[in-house]
PDB file of C-alpha atoms in Angstrom:
ATOM      1  CA  MET A 453       5.578   3.741 -16.177  1.00 60.00           C
ATOM      2  CA  LYS A 454       2.804   2.806 -17.964  1.00 67.00           C
ATOM      3  CA  LYS A 455       0.142  -0.132 -17.075  1.00 73.00           C
ATOM      4  CA  ARG A 456       0.891  -3.331 -17.685  1.00 75.00           C
ATOM      5  CA  GLU A 457      -2.385  -4.544 -19.752  1.00 80.00           C
ATOM      6  CA  VAL A 458      -4.531  -7.631 -18.158  1.00 88.00           C
ATOM      7  CA  HIS A 459      -6.331  -8.636 -21.694  1.00 88.00           C
ATOM      8  CA  ALA A 460      -9.585  -9.695 -21.033  1.00 90.00           C
ATOM      9  CA  SER A 461     -11.766 -11.329 -23.871  1.00 92.00           C
ATOM     10  CA  VAL A 462     -15.425  -9.062 -22.398  1.00 90.00           C
ATOM     11  CA  LYS A 463     -15.597  -6.367 -23.436  1.00 91.00           C
ATOM     12  CA  ASP A 464     -17.774  -5.064 -21.233  1.00 92.00           C
ATOM     13  CA  GLU A 465     -15.834  -2.106 -18.803  1.00 92.00           C
ATOM     14  CA  ARG A 466     -18.253  -2.039 -16.249  1.00 93.00           C
ATOM     15  CA  LEU A 467     -18.634  -5.968 -16.281  1.00 94.00           C
ATOM     16  CA  VAL A 468     -15.238  -6.089 -16.184  1.00 93.00           C
ATOM     17  CA  LYS A 469     -14.219  -3.819 -13.078  1.00 92.00           C
ATOM     18  CA  LYS A 470     -16.723  -5.309 -11.129  1.00 93.00           C
ATOM     19  CA  ARG A 471     -15.426  -9.590 -11.761  1.00 93.00           C
ATOM     20  CA  ARG A 472     -12.066  -8.348 -11.325  1.00 93.00           C
ATOM     21  CA  ASN A 473     -12.732  -6.133  -7.744  1.00 92.00           C
ATOM     22  CA  GLN A 474     -14.275  -9.890  -6.637  1.00 94.00           C
ATOM     23  CA  MET A 475     -11.424 -11.651  -8.193  1.00 93.00           C
ATOM     24  CA  ILE A 476      -8.961 -10.032  -5.868  1.00 92.00           C
ATOM     25  CA  LYS A 477     -11.193  -9.972  -3.065  1.00 91.00           C
ATOM     26  CA  GLY A 478     -11.778 -14.404  -3.139  1.00 92.00           C
ATOM     27  CA  ALA A 479      -7.144 -13.961  -4.565  1.00 93.00           C
ATOM     28  CA  VAL A 480      -6.420 -12.095  -0.741  1.00 91.00           C
ATOM     29  CA  THR A 481      -7.502 -14.386   1.175  1.00 91.00           C
ATOM     30  CA  LEU A 482      -6.413 -17.538  -0.513  1.00 93.00           C
ATOM     31  CA  PHE A 483      -3.232 -15.902  -0.779  1.00 91.00           C
ATOM     32  CA  LYS A 484      -2.946 -15.054   3.045  1.00 88.00           C
ATOM     33  CA  GLU A 485      -3.944 -18.574   3.237  1.00 90.00           C
ATOM     34  CA  LYS A 486      -2.014 -20.110   1.115  1.00 91.00           C
ATOM     35  CA  GLY A 487       0.848 -18.470  -0.679  1.00 91.00           C
ATOM     36  CA  PHE A 488       0.617 -18.020  -3.893  1.00 91.00           C
ATOM     37  CA  HIS A 489       1.947 -21.144  -5.391  1.00 92.00           C
ATOM     38  CA  ARG A 490      -0.105 -23.002  -3.467  1.00 93.00           C
ATOM     39  CA  THR A 491      -3.451 -22.105  -4.732  1.00 95.00           C
ATOM     40  CA  THR A 492      -4.939 -23.405  -8.004  1.00 95.00           C
ATOM     41  CA  THR A 493      -6.675 -20.879 -10.142  1.00 94.00           C
ATOM     42  CA  ARG A 494      -9.972 -23.543  -9.866  1.00 95.00           C
ATOM     43  CA  GLU A 495      -9.835 -22.360  -5.718  1.00 96.00           C
ATOM     44  CA  ILE A 496      -9.597 -18.724  -7.266  1.00 95.00           C
ATOM     45  CA  ALA A 497     -12.678 -18.906  -8.632  1.00 95.00           C
ATOM     46  CA  LYS A 498     -14.934 -20.181  -6.416  1.00 95.00           C
ATOM     47  CA  ALA A 499     -13.935 -18.283  -4.062  1.00 95.00           C
ATOM     48  CA  SER A 500     -14.435 -15.403  -6.356  1.00 93.00           C
ATOM     49  CA  GLY A 501     -17.997 -17.271  -6.926  1.00 94.00           C
ATOM     50  CA  PHE A 502     -17.758 -18.079 -10.509  1.00 91.00           C
ATOM     51  CA  SER A 503     -16.831 -21.069 -12.286  1.00 94.00           C
ATOM     52  CA  ILE A 504     -12.843 -21.169 -13.298  1.00 94.00           C
ATOM     53  CA  GLY A 505     -14.360 -20.985 -17.287  1.00 94.00           C
ATOM     54  CA  THR A 506     -15.657 -17.749 -16.092  1.00 94.00           C
ATOM     55  CA  LEU A 507     -12.718 -16.970 -15.014  1.00 94.00           C
ATOM     56  CA  TYR A 508     -10.642 -17.212 -17.704  1.00 95.00           C
ATOM     57  CA  GLU A 509     -13.014 -15.177 -19.528  1.00 94.00           C
ATOM     58  CA  TYR A 510     -10.999 -12.498 -17.171  1.00 94.00           C
ATOM     59  CA  ILE A 511      -7.663 -12.884 -16.876  1.00 93.00           C
ATOM     60  CA  ARG A 512      -4.609 -15.525 -18.928  1.00 92.00           C
ATOM     61  CA  THR A 513      -2.638 -16.476 -16.396  1.00 91.00           C
ATOM     62  CA  LYS A 514      -2.689 -16.977 -11.928  1.00 91.00           C
ATOM     63  CA  GLU A 515       0.308 -14.039 -12.460  1.00 91.00           C
ATOM     64  CA  ASP A 516      -2.194 -11.529 -13.597  1.00 92.00           C
ATOM     65  CA  VAL A 517      -4.810 -12.269 -11.162  1.00 91.00           C
ATOM     66  CA  LEU A 518      -1.403 -11.163  -8.660  1.00 90.00           C
ATOM     67  CA  TYR A 519      -0.724  -8.298 -10.721  1.00 91.00           C
ATOM     68  CA  LEU A 520      -3.951  -7.383 -10.845  1.00 91.00           C
ATOM     69  CA  VAL A 521      -3.673  -7.421  -6.366  1.00 88.00           C
ATOM     70  CA  CYS A 522      -0.764  -5.548  -6.033  1.00 86.00           C
ATOM     71  CA  ASP A 523      -2.082  -2.782  -8.382  1.00 87.00           C
ATOM     72  CA  SER A 524      -5.677  -2.926  -6.756  1.00 86.00           C
ATOM     73  CA  ILE A 525      -4.115  -2.494  -3.202  1.00 82.00           C
ATOM     74  CA  TYR A 526      -1.530   0.258  -4.074  1.00 82.00           C
ATOM     75  CA  ASP A 527      -4.571   2.351  -6.366  1.00 84.00           C
ATOM     76  CA  GLU A 528      -6.903   1.607  -2.785  1.00 82.00           C
ATOM     77  CA  VAL A 529      -3.849   2.999  -0.919  1.00 80.00           C
ATOM     78  CA  LYS A 530      -2.804   5.843  -3.093  1.00 80.00           C
ATOM     79  CA  GLU A 531      -6.637   7.038  -3.417  1.00 81.00           C
ATOM     80  CA  ARG A 532      -7.690   6.476   0.319  1.00 77.00           C
ATOM     81  CA  LEU A 533      -4.181   8.646   1.302  1.00 76.00           C
ATOM     82  CA  GLN A 534      -5.233  11.902  -1.954  1.00 76.00           C
ATOM     83  CA  LYS A 535      -8.229  12.621   0.189  1.00 70.00           C
ATOM     84  CA  ASP A 536      -5.917  13.406   2.923  1.00 66.00           C
ATOM     85  CA  LEU A 537      -1.703  14.483   2.633  1.00 67.00           C
ATOM     86  CA  TYR A 538      -2.413  17.146  -0.036  1.00 62.00           C
ATOM     87  CA  GLN A 539      -4.186  19.230   2.447  1.00 62.00           C
ATOM     88  CA  ASN A 540      -3.481  21.459   4.648  1.00 59.00           C
ATOM     89  CA  VAL A 541      -0.250  20.920   4.287  1.00 72.00           C
ATOM     90  CA  GLY A 542       3.030  22.750   4.786  1.00 82.00           C
ATOM     91  CA  THR A 543       2.461  22.476   8.903  1.00 87.00           C
ATOM     92  CA  ILE A 544       3.649  19.661  11.454  1.00 88.00           C
ATOM     93  CA  GLU A 545       0.792  19.228  11.887  1.00 87.00           C
ATOM     94  CA  SER A 546      -0.593  18.441   8.988  1.00 85.00           C
ATOM     95  CA  LEU A 547       2.558  15.818   8.679  1.00 87.00           C
ATOM     96  CA  LYS A 548       0.863  14.626  12.434  1.00 88.00           C
ATOM     97  CA  LEU A 549      -2.558  14.350  10.699  1.00 86.00           C
ATOM     98  CA  GLY A 550      -0.777  13.012   7.330  1.00 86.00           C
ATOM     99  CA  ILE A 551       0.898  10.003   9.519  1.00 89.00           C
ATOM    100  CA  ALA A 552      -1.716   9.048  11.270  1.00 90.00           C
ATOM    101  CA  TYR A 553      -4.755   8.599   8.497  1.00 87.00           C
ATOM    102  CA  TYR A 554      -1.439   6.726   6.172  1.00 89.00           C
ATOM    103  CA  PHE A 555      -1.146   4.364   9.612  1.00 91.00           C
ATOM    104  CA  LYS A 556      -4.828   4.212   9.918  1.00 90.00           C
ATOM    105  CA  VAL A 557      -5.081   3.325   6.127  1.00 87.00           C
ATOM    106  CA  ILE A 558      -2.549   0.262   6.359  1.00 88.00           C
ATOM    107  CA  ASP A 559      -4.428  -0.977  10.148  1.00 91.00           C
ATOM    108  CA  GLU A 560      -7.689  -1.213   7.178  1.00 88.00           C
ATOM    109  CA  MET A 561      -5.936  -2.834   4.991  1.00 85.00           C
ATOM    110  CA  GLN A 562      -3.137  -4.788   6.487  1.00 84.00           C
ATOM    111  CA  ASP A 563      -4.058  -8.343   5.213  1.00 84.00           C
ATOM    112  CA  GLU A 564      -3.557  -7.147   1.215  1.00 83.00           C
ATOM    113  CA  VAL A 565      -0.993  -5.798   2.271  1.00 83.00           C
ATOM    114  CA  LEU A 566       1.066  -8.909   4.515  1.00 83.00           C
ATOM    115  CA  VAL A 567       0.213 -10.787   0.740  1.00 85.00           C
ATOM    116  CA  MET A 568       1.660  -8.038  -1.641  1.00 81.00           C
ATOM    117  CA  TYR A 569       5.067  -7.913   0.331  1.00 81.00           C
ATOM    118  CA  GLN A 570       4.556 -11.840   0.634  1.00 84.00           C
ATOM    119  CA  GLU A 571       3.804 -12.445  -3.126  1.00 86.00           C
ATOM    120  CA  ALA A 572       4.932  -9.079  -4.772  1.00 84.00           C
ATOM    121  CA  LYS A 573       8.277 -12.385  -5.329  1.00 85.00           C
ATOM    122  CA  SER A 574       5.876 -13.735  -7.374  1.00 86.00           C
ATOM    123  CA  LEU A 575       5.093 -11.158 -10.042  1.00 86.00           C
ATOM    124  CA  THR A 576       6.098 -11.632 -13.477  1.00 84.00           C
ATOM    125  CA  LYS A 577       9.812  -9.194 -14.954  1.00 86.00           C
ATOM    126  CA  ASP A 578       7.247  -6.985 -16.547  1.00 82.00           C
ATOM    127  CA  ALA A 579       4.582  -6.157 -13.494  1.00 85.00           C
ATOM    128  CA  LEU A 580       7.219  -6.525 -10.687  1.00 86.00           C
ATOM    129  CA  PRO A 581       9.111  -2.433 -11.663  1.00 87.00           C
ATOM    130  CA  TYR A 582       5.535  -1.066 -12.387  1.00 85.00           C
ATOM    131  CA  VAL A 583       4.779  -2.357  -8.986  1.00 83.00           C
ATOM    132  CA  LEU A 584       7.338  -1.389  -6.944  1.00 86.00           C
ATOM    133  CA  ASN A 585       7.232   2.211  -9.058  1.00 88.00           C
ATOM    134  CA  LYS A 586       3.543   2.799  -7.780  1.00 84.00           C
ATOM    135  CA  GLU A 587       5.934   1.578  -3.842  1.00 86.00           C
ATOM    136  CA  MET A 588       7.631   5.020  -4.814  1.00 91.00           C
ATOM    137  CA  GLU A 589       4.965   7.250  -5.920  1.00 88.00           C
ATOM    138  CA  MET A 590       3.108   6.818  -2.369  1.00 87.00           C
ATOM    139  CA  VAL A 591       6.511   7.360  -0.359  1.00 92.00           C
ATOM    140  CA  GLY A 592       6.415  11.427  -2.999  1.00 91.00           C
ATOM    141  CA  MET A 593       3.832  11.715  -0.328  1.00 87.00           C
ATOM    142  CA  PHE A 594       5.162  11.865   2.323  1.00 90.00           C
ATOM    143  CA  GLU A 595       8.329  13.580  -0.010  1.00 92.00           C
ATOM    144  CA  HIS A 596       5.237  16.299  -0.218  1.00 88.00           C
ATOM    145  CA  LEU A 597       4.379  17.197   3.093  1.00 88.00           C
ATOM    146  CA  LEU A 598       8.174  17.376   4.137  1.00 91.00           C
ATOM    147  CA  ARG A 599       8.939  19.135   1.560  1.00 91.00           C
ATOM    148  CA  LYS A 600       5.812  22.167   1.675  1.00 89.00           C
ATOM    149  CA  CYS A 601       6.814  22.208   5.754  1.00 89.00           C
ATOM    150  CA  LYS A 602      10.263  23.134   4.643  1.00 90.00           C
ATOM    151  CA  GLU A 603       9.243  25.673   2.277  1.00 91.00           C
ATOM    152  CA  ASN A 604       7.172  26.766   5.005  1.00 90.00           C
ATOM    153  CA  GLY A 605      10.009  27.557   7.507  1.00 88.00           C
ATOM    154  CA  GLU A 606       9.430  24.490  10.051  1.00 87.00           C
ATOM    155  CA  LEU A 607      11.826  22.031   8.329  1.00 87.00           C
ATOM    156  CA  ALA A 608      14.864  22.650   7.990  1.00 86.00           C
ATOM    157  CA  VAL A 609      16.375  18.854   6.151  1.00 88.00           C
ATOM    158  CA  SER A 610      18.773  18.556   4.007  1.00 90.00           C
ATOM    159  CA  GLU A 611      16.479  17.029   0.617  1.00 92.00           C
ATOM    160  CA  LYS A 612      18.590  13.522   1.310  1.00 93.00           C
ATOM    161  CA  GLN A 613      17.158  13.820   4.757  1.00 91.00           C
ATOM    162  CA  LEU A 614      13.987  14.586   3.616  1.00 93.00           C
ATOM    163  CA  LYS A 615      13.935  11.476   1.117  1.00 94.00           C
ATOM    164  CA  LEU A 616      14.686   8.804   3.558  1.00 94.00           C
ATOM    165  CA  ILE A 617      12.231  10.635   6.304  1.00 93.00           C
ATOM    166  CA  ALA A 618       9.420   9.831   3.501  1.00 94.00           C
ATOM    167  CA  HIS A 619      11.228   6.074   3.514  1.00 94.00           C
ATOM    168  CA  ASN A 620      10.694   5.471   7.266  1.00 93.00           C
ATOM    169  CA  ILE A 621       7.380   7.099   7.848  1.00 93.00           C
ATOM    170  CA  PHE A 622       6.159   5.048   4.901  1.00 91.00           C
ATOM    171  CA  VAL A 623       7.616   1.853   5.728  1.00 91.00           C
ATOM    172  CA  GLN A 624       7.194   2.360  10.097  1.00 92.00           C
ATOM    173  CA  GLY A 625       3.124   2.424   8.706  1.00 90.00           C
ATOM    174  CA  GLN A 626       3.893  -1.420   6.978  1.00 88.00           C
ATOM    175  CA  MET A 627       5.343  -1.961  10.077  1.00 90.00           C
ATOM    176  CA  TRP A 628       2.009  -2.476  12.208  1.00 90.00           C
ATOM    177  CA  GLY A 629       1.452  -4.842   9.418  1.00 83.00           C
ATOM    178  CA  PHE A 630       4.108  -7.010   9.412  1.00 84.00           C
ATOM    179  CA  ARG A 631       4.645  -6.769  13.537  1.00 88.00           C
ATOM    180  CA  ARG A 632       0.991  -7.028  14.696  1.00 85.00           C
ATOM    181  CA  TRP A 633       0.778  -9.785  16.271  1.00 86.00           C
ATOM    182  CA  ALA A 634       3.624  -8.639  18.909  1.00 93.00           C
ATOM    183  CA  LEU A 635       2.740  -4.958  18.350  1.00 93.00           C
ATOM    184  CA  GLN A 636      -0.407  -5.526  19.037  1.00 91.00           C
ATOM    185  CA  LYS A 637       0.354  -7.609  22.749  1.00 94.00           C
ATOM    186  CA  MET A 638       1.733  -3.525  24.144  1.00 95.00           C
ATOM    187  CA  TYR A 639      -0.021  -1.361  22.188  1.00 95.00           C
ATOM    188  CA  THR A 640      -3.490  -0.237  20.835  1.00 95.00           C
ATOM    189  CA  LEU A 641      -3.747   1.416  16.951  1.00 94.00           C
ATOM    190  CA  ASP A 642      -3.511   5.438  18.670  1.00 95.00           C
ATOM    191  CA  GLU A 643      -1.075   4.697  20.697  1.00 96.00           C
ATOM    192  CA  PHE A 644       1.423   3.404  18.167  1.00 95.00           C
ATOM    193  CA  ILE A 645       0.538   6.302  16.696  1.00 94.00           C
ATOM    194  CA  GLU A 646       1.209   8.533  19.054  1.00 94.00           C
ATOM    195  CA  LEU A 647       4.239   6.784  20.372  1.00 94.00           C
ATOM    196  CA  GLN A 648       5.936   6.581  15.834  1.00 93.00           C
ATOM    197  CA  THR A 649       5.200  10.332  15.356  1.00 92.00           C
ATOM    198  CA  HIS A 650       6.734  11.483  18.910  1.00 90.00           C
ATOM    199  CA  LEU A 651       9.952  10.002  18.152  1.00 89.00           C
ATOM    200  CA  LEU A 652       9.358  11.174  14.278  1.00 87.00           C
ATOM    201  CA  ILE A 653       8.417  14.490  15.341  1.00 84.00           C
ATOM    202  CA  HIS A 654      11.318  15.683  18.186  1.00 79.00           C
ATOM    203  CA  GLY A 655      13.868  13.861  15.936  1.00 73.00           C
ATOM    204  CA  LEU A 656      13.257  16.820  12.949  1.00 73.00           C
ATOM    205  CA  ARG A 657      12.394  19.053  15.690  1.00 62.00           C
ATOM    206  CA  GLU A 658      16.756  18.535  17.246  1.00 59.00           C
ATOM    207  CA  GLU A 659      17.805  19.474  13.458  1.00 53.00           C
ATOM    208  CA  VAL A 660      15.746  22.721  13.159  1.00 48.00           C
ATOM    209  CA  THR A 661      17.337  23.215  16.893  1.00 50.00           C
ATOM    210  CA  LYS A 662      20.977  22.473  15.143  1.00 55.00           C
ATOM    211  CA  ASN A 663      20.700  24.798  12.287  1.00 52.00           C
TER     212      ASN A 663
END
């Protein structure tokens, strides 16, 4: 799906990237504290370190800022996962490592991920499908890992089961961000990863035994 263009009157691409990164950082803090609708573009400009006039050189609407926030979060998570998930694939151990790495990335970016899910409903109709498609691409990374394990004979699951497992992994990682207020009272991140991974792998191995 084609990336949605956000208009900028400034032509220097490096400056556009720099200013938008500042904008994204400031907006995440505000959206978390106040929500998208109660945050003003003037507040975003102030949190970003420049004037409201400068802000409008890089975006047209507040919805543009929300889109940039969601887009950048998925880009960063995907980039960081790609560095790890596509190495040493095809074994249960590599699957465990991939899951652990993903959970840790979510832990590091839990505020951003929480904001994205709370406020994605406010994206424009042309932006929301693009953002949701990027989420499916990340689920696809886990499908790739699982499929390699299947090809190597380490898993015996159907295609439908494989796709559901990939979604389960994706959601379990996000659960650490959504439910951290409760989960952190019972588990460290490492304990959470170990328990979730054990439950997943145990279930998968049961499928191998059945087949």
